[in-house]
Short mmCIF file of C-alpha atoms in Angstrom, two decimals:
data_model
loop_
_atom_site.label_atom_id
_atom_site.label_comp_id
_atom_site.label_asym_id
_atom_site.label_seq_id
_atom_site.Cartn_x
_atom_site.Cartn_y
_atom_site.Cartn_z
CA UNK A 1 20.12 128.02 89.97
CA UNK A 2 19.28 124.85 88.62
CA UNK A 3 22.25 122.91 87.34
CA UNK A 4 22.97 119.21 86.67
CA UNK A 5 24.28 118.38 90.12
CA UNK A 6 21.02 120.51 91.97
CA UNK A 7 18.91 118.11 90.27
CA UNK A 8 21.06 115.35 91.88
CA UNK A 9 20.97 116.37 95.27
CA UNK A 10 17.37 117.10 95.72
CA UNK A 11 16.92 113.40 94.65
CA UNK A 12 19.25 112.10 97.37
CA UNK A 13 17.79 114.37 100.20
CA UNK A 14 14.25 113.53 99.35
CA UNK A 15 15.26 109.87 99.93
CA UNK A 16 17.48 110.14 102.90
CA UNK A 17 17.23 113.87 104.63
CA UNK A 18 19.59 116.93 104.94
CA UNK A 19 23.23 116.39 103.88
CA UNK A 20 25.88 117.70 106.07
CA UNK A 21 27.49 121.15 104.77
CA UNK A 22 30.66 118.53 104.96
CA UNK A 23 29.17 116.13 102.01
CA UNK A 24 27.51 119.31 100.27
CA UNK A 25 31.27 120.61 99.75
CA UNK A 26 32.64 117.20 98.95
CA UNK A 27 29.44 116.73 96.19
CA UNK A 28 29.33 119.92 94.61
CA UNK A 29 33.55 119.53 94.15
CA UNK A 30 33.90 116.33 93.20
CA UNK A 31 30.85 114.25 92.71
CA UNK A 32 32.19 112.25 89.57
CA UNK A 33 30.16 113.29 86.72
CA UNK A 34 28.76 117.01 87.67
CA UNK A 35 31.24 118.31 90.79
CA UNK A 36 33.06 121.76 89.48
CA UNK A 37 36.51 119.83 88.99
CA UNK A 38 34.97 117.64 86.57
CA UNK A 39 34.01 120.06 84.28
CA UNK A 40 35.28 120.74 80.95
CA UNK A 41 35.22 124.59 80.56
CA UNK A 42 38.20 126.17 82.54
CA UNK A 43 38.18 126.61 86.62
CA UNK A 44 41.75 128.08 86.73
CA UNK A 45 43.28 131.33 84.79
CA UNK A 46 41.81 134.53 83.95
CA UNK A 47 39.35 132.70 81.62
CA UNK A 48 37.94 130.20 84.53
CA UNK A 49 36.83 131.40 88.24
CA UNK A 50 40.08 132.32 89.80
CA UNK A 51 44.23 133.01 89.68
CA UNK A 52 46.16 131.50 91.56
CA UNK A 53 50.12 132.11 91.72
CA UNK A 54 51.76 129.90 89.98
CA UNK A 55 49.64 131.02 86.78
CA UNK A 56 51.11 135.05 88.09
CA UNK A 57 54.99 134.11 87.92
CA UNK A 58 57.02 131.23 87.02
CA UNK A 59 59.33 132.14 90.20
CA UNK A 60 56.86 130.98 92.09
CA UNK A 61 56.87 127.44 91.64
CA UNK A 62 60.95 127.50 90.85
CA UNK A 63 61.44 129.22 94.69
CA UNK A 64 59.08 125.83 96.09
CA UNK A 65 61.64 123.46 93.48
CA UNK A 66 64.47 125.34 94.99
CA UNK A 67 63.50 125.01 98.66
CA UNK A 68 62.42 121.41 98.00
CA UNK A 69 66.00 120.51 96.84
CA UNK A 70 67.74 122.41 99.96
CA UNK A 71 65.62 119.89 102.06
CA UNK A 72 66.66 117.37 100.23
CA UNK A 73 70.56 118.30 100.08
CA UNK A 74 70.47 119.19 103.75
CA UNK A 75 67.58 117.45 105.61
CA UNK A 76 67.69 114.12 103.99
CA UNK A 77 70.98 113.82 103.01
CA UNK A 78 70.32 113.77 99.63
CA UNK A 79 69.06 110.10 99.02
CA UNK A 80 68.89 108.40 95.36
CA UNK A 81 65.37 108.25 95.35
CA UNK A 82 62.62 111.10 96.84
CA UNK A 83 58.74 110.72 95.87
CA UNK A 84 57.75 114.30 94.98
CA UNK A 85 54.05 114.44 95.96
CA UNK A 86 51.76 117.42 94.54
CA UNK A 87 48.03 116.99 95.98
CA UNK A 88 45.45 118.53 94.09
CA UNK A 89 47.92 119.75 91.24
CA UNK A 90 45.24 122.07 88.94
CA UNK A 91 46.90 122.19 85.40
CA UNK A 92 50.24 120.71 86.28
CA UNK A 93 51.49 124.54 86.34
CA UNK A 94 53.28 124.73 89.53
CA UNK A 95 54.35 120.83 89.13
CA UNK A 96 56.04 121.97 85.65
CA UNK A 97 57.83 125.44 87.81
CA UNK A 98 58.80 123.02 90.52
CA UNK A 99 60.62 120.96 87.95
CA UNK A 100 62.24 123.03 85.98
CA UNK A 101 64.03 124.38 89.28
CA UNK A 102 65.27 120.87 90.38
CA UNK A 103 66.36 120.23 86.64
CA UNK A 104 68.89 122.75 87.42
CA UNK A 105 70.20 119.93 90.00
CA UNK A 106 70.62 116.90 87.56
CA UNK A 107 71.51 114.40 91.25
CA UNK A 108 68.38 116.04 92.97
CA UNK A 109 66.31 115.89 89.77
CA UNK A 110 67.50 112.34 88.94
CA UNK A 111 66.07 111.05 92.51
CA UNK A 112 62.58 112.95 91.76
CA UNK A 113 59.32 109.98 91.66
CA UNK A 114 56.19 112.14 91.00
CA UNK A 115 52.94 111.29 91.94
CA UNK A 116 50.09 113.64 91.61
CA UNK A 117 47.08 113.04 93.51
CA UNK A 118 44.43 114.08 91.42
CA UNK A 119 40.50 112.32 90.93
CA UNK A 120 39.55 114.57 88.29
CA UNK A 121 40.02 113.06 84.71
CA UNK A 122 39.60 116.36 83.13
CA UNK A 123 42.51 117.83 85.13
CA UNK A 124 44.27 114.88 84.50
CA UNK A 125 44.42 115.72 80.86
CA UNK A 126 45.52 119.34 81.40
CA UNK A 127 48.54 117.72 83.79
CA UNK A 128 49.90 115.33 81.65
CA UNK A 129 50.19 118.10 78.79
CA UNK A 130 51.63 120.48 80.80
CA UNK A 131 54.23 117.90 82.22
CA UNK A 132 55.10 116.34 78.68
CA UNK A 133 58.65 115.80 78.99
CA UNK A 134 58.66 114.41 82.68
CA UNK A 135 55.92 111.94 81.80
CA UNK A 136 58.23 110.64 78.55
CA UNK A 137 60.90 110.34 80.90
CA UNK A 138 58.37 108.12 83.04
CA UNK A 139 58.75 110.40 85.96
CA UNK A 140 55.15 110.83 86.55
CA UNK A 141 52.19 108.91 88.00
CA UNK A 142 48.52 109.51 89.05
CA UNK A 143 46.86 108.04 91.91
CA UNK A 144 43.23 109.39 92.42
CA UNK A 145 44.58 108.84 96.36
CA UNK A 146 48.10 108.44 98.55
CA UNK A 147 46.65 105.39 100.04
CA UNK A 148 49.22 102.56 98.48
CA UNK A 149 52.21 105.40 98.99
CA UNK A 150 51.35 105.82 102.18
CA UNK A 151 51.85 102.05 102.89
CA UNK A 152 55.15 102.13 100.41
CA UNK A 153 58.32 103.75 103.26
CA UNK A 154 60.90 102.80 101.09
CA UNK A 155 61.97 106.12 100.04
CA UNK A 156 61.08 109.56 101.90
CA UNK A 157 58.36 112.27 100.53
CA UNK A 158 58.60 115.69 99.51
CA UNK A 159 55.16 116.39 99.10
CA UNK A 160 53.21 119.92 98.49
CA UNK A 161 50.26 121.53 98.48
CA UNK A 162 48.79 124.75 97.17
CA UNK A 163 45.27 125.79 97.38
CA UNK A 164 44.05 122.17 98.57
CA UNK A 165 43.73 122.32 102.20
CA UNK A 166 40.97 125.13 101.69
CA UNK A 167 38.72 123.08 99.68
CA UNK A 168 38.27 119.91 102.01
CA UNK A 169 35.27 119.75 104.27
CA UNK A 170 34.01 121.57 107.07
CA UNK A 171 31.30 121.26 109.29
CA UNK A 172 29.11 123.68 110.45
CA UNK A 173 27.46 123.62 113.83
CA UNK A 174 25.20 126.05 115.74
CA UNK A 175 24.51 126.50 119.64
CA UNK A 176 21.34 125.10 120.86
CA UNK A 177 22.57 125.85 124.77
CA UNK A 178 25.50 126.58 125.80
CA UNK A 179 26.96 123.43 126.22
CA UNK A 180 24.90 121.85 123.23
CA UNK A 181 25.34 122.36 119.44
CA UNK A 182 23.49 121.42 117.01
CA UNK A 183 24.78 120.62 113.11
CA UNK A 184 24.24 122.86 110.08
CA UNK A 185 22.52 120.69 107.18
CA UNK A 186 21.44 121.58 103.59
CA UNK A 187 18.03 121.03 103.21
CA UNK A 188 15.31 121.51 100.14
CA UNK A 189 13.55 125.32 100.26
CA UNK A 190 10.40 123.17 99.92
CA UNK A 191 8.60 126.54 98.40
CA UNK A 192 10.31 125.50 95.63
CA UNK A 193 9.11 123.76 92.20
CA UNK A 194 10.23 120.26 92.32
CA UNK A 195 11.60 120.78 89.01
CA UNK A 196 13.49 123.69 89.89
CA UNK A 197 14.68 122.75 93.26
CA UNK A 198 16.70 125.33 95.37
CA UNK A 199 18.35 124.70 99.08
CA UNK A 200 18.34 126.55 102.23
CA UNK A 201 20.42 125.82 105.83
CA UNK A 202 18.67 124.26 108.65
CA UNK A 203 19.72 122.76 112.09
CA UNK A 204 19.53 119.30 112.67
CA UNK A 205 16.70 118.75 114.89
CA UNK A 206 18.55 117.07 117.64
CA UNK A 207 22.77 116.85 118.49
CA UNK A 208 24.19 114.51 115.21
CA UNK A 209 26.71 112.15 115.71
CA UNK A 210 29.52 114.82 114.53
CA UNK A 211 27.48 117.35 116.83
CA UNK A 212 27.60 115.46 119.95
CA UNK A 213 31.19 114.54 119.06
CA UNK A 214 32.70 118.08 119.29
CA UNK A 215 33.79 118.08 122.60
CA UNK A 216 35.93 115.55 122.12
CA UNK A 217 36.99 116.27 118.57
CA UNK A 218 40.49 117.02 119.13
CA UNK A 219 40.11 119.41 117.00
CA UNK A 220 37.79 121.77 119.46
CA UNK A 221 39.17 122.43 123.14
CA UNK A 222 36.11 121.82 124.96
CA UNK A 223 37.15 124.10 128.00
CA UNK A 224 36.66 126.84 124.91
CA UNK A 225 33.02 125.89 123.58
CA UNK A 226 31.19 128.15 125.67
CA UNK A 227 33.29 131.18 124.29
CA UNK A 228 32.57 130.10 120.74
CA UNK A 229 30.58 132.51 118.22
CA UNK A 230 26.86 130.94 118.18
CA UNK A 231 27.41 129.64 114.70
CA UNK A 232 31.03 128.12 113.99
CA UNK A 233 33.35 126.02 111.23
CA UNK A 234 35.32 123.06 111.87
CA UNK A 235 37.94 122.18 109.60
CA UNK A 236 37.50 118.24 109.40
CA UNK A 237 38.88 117.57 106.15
CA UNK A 238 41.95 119.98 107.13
CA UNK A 239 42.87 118.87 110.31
CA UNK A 240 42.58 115.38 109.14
CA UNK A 241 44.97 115.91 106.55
CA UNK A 242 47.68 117.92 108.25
CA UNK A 243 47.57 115.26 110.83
CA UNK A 244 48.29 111.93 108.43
CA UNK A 245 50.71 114.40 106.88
CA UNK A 246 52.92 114.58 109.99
CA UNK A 247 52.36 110.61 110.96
CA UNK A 248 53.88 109.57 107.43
CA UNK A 249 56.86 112.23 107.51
CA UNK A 250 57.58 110.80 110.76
CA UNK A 251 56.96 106.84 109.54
CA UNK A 252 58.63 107.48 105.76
CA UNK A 253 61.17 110.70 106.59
CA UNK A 254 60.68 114.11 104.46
CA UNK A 255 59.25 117.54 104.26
CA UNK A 256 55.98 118.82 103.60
CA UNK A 257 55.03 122.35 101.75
CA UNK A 258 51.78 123.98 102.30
CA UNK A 259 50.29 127.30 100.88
CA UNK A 260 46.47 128.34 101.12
CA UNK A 261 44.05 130.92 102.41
CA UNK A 262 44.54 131.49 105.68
CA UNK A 263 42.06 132.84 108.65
CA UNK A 264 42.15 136.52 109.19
CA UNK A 265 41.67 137.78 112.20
CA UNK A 266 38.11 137.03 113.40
CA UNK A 267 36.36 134.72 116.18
CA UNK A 268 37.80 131.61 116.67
CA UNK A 269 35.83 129.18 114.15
CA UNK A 270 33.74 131.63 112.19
CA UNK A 271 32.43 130.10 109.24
CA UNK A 272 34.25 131.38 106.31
CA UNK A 273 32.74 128.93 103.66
CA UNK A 274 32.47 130.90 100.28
CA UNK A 275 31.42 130.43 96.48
CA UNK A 276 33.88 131.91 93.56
CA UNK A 277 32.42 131.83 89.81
CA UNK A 278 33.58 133.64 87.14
CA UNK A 279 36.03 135.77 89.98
CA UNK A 280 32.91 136.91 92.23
CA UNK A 281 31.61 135.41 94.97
CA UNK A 282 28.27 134.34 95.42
CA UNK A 283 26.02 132.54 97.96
CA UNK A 284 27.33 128.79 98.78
CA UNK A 285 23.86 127.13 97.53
CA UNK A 286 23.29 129.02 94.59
CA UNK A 287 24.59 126.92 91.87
CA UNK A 288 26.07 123.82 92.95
CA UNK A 289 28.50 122.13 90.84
CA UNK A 290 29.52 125.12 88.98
CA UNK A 291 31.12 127.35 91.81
CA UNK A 292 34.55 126.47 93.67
CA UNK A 293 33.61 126.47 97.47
CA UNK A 294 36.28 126.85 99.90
CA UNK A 295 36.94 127.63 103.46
CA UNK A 296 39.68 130.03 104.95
CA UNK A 297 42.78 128.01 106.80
CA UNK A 298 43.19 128.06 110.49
CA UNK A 299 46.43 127.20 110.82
CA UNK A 300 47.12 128.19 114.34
CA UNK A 301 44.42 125.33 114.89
CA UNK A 302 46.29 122.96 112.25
CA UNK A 303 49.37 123.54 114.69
CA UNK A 304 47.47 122.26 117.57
CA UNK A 305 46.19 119.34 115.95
CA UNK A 306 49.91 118.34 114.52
CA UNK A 307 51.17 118.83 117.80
CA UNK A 308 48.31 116.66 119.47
CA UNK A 309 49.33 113.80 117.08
CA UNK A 310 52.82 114.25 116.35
CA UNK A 311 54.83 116.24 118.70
CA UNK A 312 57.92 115.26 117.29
CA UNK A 313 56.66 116.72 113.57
CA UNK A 314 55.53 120.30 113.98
CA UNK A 315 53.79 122.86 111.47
CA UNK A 316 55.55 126.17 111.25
CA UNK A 317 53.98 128.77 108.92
CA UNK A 318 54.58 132.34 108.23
CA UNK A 319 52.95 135.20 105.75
CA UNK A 320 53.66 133.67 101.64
CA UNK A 321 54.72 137.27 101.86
CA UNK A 322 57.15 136.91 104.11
CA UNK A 323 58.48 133.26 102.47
CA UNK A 324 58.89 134.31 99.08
CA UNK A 325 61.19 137.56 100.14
CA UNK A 326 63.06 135.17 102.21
CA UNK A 327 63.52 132.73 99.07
CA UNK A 328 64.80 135.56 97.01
CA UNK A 329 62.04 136.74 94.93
CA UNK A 330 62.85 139.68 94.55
CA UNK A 331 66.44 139.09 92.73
CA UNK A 332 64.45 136.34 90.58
CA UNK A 333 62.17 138.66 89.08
CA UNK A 334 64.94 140.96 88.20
CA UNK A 335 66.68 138.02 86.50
CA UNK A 336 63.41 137.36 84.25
CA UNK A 337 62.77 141.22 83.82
CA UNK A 338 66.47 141.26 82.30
CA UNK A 339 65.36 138.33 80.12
CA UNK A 340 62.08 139.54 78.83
CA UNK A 341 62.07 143.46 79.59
CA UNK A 342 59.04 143.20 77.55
CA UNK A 343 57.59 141.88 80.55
CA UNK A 344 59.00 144.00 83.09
CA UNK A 345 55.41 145.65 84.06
CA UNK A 346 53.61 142.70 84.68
CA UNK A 347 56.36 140.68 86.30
CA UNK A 348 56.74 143.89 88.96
CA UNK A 349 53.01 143.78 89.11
CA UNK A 350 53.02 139.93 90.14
CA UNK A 351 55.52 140.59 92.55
CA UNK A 352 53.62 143.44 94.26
CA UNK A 353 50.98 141.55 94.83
CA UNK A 354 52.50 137.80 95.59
CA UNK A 355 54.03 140.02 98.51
CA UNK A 356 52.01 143.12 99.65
CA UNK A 357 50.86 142.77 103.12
CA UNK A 358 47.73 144.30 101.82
CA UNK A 359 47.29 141.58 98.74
CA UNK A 360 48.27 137.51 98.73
CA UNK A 361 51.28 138.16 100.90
CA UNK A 362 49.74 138.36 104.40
CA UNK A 363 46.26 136.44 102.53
CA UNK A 364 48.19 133.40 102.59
CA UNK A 365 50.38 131.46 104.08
CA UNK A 366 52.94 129.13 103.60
CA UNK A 367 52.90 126.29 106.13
CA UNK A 368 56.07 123.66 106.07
CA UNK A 369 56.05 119.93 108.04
CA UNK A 370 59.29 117.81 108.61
CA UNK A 371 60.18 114.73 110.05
CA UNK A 372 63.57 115.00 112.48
CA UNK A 373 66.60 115.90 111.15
CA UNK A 374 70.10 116.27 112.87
CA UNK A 375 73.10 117.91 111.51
CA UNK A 376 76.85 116.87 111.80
CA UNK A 377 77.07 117.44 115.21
CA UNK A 378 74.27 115.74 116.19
CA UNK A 379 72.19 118.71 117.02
CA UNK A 380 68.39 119.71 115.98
CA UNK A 381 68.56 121.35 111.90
CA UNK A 382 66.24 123.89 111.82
CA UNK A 383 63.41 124.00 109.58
CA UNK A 384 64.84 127.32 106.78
CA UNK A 385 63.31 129.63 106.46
CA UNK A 386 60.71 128.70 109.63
CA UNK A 387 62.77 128.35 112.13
CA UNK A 388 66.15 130.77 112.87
CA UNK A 389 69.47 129.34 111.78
CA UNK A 390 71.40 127.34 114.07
CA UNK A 391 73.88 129.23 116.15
CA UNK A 392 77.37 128.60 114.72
CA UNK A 393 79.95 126.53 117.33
CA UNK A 394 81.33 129.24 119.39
CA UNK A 395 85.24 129.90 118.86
CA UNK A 396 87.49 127.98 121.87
CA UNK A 397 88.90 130.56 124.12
CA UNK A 398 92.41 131.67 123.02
CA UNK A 399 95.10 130.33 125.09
CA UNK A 400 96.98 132.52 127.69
CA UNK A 401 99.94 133.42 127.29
CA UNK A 402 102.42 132.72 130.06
#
């Protein structure tokens, strides 16, 4: 399909060679004038390419607000100022859910510093409407990146995340031996017209840096390499995120909340890099610019790479099925059903499928990062609903009577 951004990218390759399937997913996303979150027509809702949850249910994002403020009651002691981070925040929906929870805490909510990290401008816009009271107050600010916050530890960080770790870059490599890979590169199909220019997948003709690099990744156990599929995905962008994510809870204090798409059972690696337009998928270089491309969440492998870098900070995660019954969904949507009975089918129908093992409750998962915290008596807190409650002091033994 020839769109704005093809035209773009045929120009660059012709001058320089293949791009990575890394920089094709960070172009066609967010190349500054024609990547798909630039775009003016819709990406999220019924009327763009997808749904996500927090435009299902309002409970949703008020369960995240509600566990963000028992982390900060309990975990952090409940400090007078918390920088609520939100990367990648679409419309500002779940931002607006989140806050309306913690508004029902006026000490928790009074502490709250938002930043969004967002780079799109037309996003941007959506945000700052759907956030319209919290950005009078002053509460909110934009950053295209956390760079200067991640410098600023003056105050700890809540920060979340839903549907961003999916859409940073992956590589793709392919074996050439078994104990040499070769990278996956988009390329110009040059049976095309040059006017009409379409793209195909090669191999780079010898090891690229990246390529020759795997072994020693730290994201890729060498010792498993020659047990790989022939054709595999590595999660740069993901694995490079989760990691600085860990390093600054530990250097600044706080939590971290993660939900995306995670990796169903398959081969370790497989590539699971996809197109979505218009709520069907369709091949990855078809129409750049104007599809969402992302790539399933291994978060077994995030795990290993927090724990590699931070072993004091690990990543638990569990089925968003399983977290939102824990958080009380279910009593939530009964309080809203008695509100709006009106609404009583489609709120049960949100709930059934936020939930079902066989919908977006074992599809994704909710992933949570924290930096050490100790309760009263000086013992480990657990991370709720991740990790089991702490066992309560046992009782002293009664005295004997003599």
């Amino acid at each position: 399909m020839n769109t704005p951004l093809a035209g773009v990218l045929a120009r660059y390759i012709r001058a320089n060679g293949p791009l990575s399937v890394s920089e094709y997913m960070h172009l066609c996303l967010l190349h500054p004038r024609y990547g798909y979150y630039g775009r003016a027509t819709p990406v999220l809702g019924r009327q763009g390419d997808f749904v996500t949850a927090p435009e299902m249910t309002q409970a949703f994002g008020e369960l995240l607000g509600i566990w963000l403020y028992v982390q900060w009651r309990d975990r952090l002691g409940a400090p007078s100022r918390v920088r609520l981070m939100e990367l990648g925040p679409g419309r500002g929906t779940m931002m607006r859910q989140m806050l309306r929870a913690a508004n029902k805490f006026p000490e928790f909510y009074r502490a709250l510093e938002v930043r969004l990290i967002e780079v799109s401008r037309t996003l941007r816009t959506q945000q700052q409407a759907a956030l319209e009271q919290p950005v009078r107050e002053g509460r909110v600010r934009w950053l295209d990146s956390w760079d200067t916050e991640w410098l600023d530890q003056s105050a700890p960080v809540m920060l979340v995340a839903h549907e961003f770790l999916d859409a940073l870059p992956v590589r793709h490599f392919v074996r050439q031996t078994p104990t040499r890979w070769l990278e996956r590169l988009v390329d110009l199909d040059p049976q095309a017209p040059a006017d009409q220019p379409r793209f195909r997948f090669v191999a780079s003709r010898a090891p690229t840096p990246a390529a020759a690099m795997l072994p020693v990744s730290g994201i890729v156990d060498e010792r498993d390499l020659p047990h790989l599929p022939d054709a595999i995905e590595v999660p740069v962008g993901a694995a490079t995120c989760v990691q600085r994510i860990a390093q600054w809870l530990q250097a600044s204090g706080g939590v971290a909340l993660l939900v995306d798409y995670a990796k169903r059972a398959q081969p370790p690696l497989a590539c699971t890099l996809r197109a979505v337009r218009q709520h069907r998928f369709e091949h990855v270089l078809h129409a750049p610019g104007e599809a969402d491309l992302t790539a399933d969440v291994d978060f077994a492998l995030l795990e290993r790479c927090v724990r590699a870098a931070v072993p004091d900070t690990p990543l638990h995660s569990m089925p968003q099925g399983e977290f939102l019954q824990r958080m009380g969904l279910a009593e939530r949507m009964r309080v809203l059903a008695a509100a709006n009975p009106q609404q009583t089918a489609a709120l049960q129908a949100a709930y059934a499928r936020l939930v079902s093992p066989t919908a977006m409750g074992s599809v994704y998962r909710v992933a949570a990062l924290s930096s050490p915290a100790k309760g009263a008596a000086g013992k480990r807190l657990p991370l709720l609903p991740f990790e089991p409650p702490a066992e309560p002091p046992a009782e002293p033994p009664a005295a004997r009577s003599t």
